[in-house]
Short mmCIF file of C-alpha atoms in Angstrom, two decimals:
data_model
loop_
_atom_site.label_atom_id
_atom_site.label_comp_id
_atom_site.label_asym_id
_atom_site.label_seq_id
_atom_site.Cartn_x
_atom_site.Cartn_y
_atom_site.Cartn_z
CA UNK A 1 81.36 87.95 73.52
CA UNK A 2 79.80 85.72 70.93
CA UNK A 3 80.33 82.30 70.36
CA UNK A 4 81.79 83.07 66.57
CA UNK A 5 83.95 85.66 68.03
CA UNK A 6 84.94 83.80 70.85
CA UNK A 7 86.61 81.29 68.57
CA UNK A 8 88.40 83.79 65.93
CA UNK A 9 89.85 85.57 68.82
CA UNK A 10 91.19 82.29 70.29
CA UNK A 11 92.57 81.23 67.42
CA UNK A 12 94.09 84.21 66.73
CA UNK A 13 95.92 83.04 70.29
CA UNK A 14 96.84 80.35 69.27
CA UNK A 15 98.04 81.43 65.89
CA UNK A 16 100.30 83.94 68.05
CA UNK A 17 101.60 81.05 69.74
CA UNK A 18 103.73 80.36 66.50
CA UNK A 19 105.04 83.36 65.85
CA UNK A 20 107.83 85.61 67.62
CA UNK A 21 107.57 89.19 67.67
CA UNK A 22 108.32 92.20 69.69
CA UNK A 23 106.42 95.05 70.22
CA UNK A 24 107.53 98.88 70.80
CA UNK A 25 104.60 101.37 72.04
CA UNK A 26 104.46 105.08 72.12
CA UNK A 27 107.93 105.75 70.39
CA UNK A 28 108.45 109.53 70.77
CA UNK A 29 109.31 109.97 67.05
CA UNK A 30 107.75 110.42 64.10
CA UNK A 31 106.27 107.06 61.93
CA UNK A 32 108.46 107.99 59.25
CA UNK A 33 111.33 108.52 60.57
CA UNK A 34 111.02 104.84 62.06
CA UNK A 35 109.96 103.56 58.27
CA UNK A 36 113.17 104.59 57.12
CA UNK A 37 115.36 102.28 59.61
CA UNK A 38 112.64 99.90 59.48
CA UNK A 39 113.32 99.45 55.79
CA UNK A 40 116.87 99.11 55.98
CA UNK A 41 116.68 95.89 57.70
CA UNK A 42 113.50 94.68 56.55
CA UNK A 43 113.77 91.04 55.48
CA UNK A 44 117.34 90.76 56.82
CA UNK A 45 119.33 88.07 59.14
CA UNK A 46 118.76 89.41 62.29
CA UNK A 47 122.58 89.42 62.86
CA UNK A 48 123.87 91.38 60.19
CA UNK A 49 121.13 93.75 60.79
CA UNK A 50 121.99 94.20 64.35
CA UNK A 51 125.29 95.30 62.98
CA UNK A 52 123.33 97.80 60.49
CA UNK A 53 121.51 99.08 63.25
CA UNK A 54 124.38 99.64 65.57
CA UNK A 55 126.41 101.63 62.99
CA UNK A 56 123.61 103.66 61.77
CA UNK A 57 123.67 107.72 62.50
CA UNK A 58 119.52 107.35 62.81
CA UNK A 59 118.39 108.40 66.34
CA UNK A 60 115.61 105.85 65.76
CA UNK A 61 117.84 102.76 64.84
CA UNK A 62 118.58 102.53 68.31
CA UNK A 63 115.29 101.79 69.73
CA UNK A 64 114.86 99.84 66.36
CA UNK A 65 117.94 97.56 67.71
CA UNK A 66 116.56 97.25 71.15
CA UNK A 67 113.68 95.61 69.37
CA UNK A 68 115.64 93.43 67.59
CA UNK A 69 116.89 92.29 70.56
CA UNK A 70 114.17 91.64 72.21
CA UNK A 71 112.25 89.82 69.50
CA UNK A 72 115.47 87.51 69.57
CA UNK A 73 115.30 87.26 73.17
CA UNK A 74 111.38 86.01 72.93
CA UNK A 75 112.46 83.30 70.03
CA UNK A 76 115.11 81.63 72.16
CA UNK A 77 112.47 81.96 75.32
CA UNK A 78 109.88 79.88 72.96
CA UNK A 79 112.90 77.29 71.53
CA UNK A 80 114.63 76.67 74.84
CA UNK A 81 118.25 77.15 72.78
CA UNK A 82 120.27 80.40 71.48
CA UNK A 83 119.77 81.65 68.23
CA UNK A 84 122.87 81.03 65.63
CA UNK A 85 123.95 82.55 63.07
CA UNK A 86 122.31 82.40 59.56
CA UNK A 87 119.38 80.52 61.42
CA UNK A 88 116.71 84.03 61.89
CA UNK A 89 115.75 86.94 59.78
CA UNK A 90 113.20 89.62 60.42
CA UNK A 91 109.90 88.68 58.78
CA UNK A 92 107.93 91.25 58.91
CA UNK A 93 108.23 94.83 60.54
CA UNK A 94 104.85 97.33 60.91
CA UNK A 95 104.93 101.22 62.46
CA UNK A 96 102.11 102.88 62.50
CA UNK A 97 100.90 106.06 64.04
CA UNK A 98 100.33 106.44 67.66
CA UNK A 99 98.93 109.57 69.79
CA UNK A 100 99.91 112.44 68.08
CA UNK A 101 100.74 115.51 70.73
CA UNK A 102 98.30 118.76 69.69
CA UNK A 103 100.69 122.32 70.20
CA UNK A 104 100.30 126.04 69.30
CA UNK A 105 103.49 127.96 68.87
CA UNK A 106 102.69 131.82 69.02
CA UNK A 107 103.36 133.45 65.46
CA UNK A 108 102.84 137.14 64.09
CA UNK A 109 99.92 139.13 64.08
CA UNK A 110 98.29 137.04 66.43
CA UNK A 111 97.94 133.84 64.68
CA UNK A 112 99.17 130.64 66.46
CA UNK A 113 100.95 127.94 64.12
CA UNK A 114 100.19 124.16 64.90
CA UNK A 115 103.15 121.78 66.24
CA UNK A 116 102.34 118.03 65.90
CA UNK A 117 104.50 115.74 67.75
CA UNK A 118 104.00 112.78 66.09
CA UNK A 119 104.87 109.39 67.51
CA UNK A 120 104.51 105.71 66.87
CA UNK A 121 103.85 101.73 67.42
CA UNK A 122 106.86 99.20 66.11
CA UNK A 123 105.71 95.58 65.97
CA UNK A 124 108.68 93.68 64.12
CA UNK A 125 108.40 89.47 63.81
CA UNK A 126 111.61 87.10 63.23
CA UNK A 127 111.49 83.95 62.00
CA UNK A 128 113.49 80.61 60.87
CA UNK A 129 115.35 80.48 57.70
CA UNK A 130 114.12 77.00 57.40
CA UNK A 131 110.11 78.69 57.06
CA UNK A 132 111.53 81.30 54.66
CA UNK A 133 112.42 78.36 52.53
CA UNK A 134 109.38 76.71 52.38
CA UNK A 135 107.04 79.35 51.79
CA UNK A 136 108.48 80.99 48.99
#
């Protein structure tokens, strides 16, 4: 590795250092299916979305909430103290695409119809009320 790229990459480490995110790999649905519950609680206290989450029909709101949870989790791991109410809200939540499972179902006269099984990557980032505040 360069010397240039040697220090981008390390302070994108140390940039990461700062920030408090959970990541979700290889979820066996599709990407947007997960956008929808992703956009429900997109910009949210992470709280009250929990409670969103937990009381939402979706399928994929409950690996969404297991996220949640585990973003929390790594904040109060970084802080050495619980998070309280009103003090985090969800920043910033990506899904993209991920492998994407090739089939052929067998159809009439021969032919063979495609089957994607689609599935994705969840990165979602929580962060203090009190940074909200000062950058908007």
């Amino acid at each position: 590795m360069g010397a240039r790229k040697k220090i981008s990459a390390d302070n994108r480490k140390e940039a990461l250092k700062t920030q408090y995110f959970a990541k979700l790999t290889g979820v066996p649905t599709s990407p947007r299916k997960m956008r929808l519950v992703a956009d429900m609680v997109r910009g949210m206290e992470v709280f009250r979305a929990l409670g969103v989450l937990k009381f939402s029909s979706k399928e994929a709101s409950n690996r969404m909430e297991k996220l949640l949870r585990s973003a929390i989790a790594n904040w109060e791991q970084k802080n050495d103290r619980k998070a309280e109410s009103g003090e985090l809200y969800i920043s910033q939540v990506f899904v993209d695409s991920a492998t994407m499972l090739k089939r052929l179902r067998p159809a009439p006269q021969g032919r063979g119809y495609r089957i994607r099984k689609r599935s994705n990557h969840v990165t979602l980032f929580v962060d203090t009320m009190e940074n909200k505040n000062t950058n908007a």
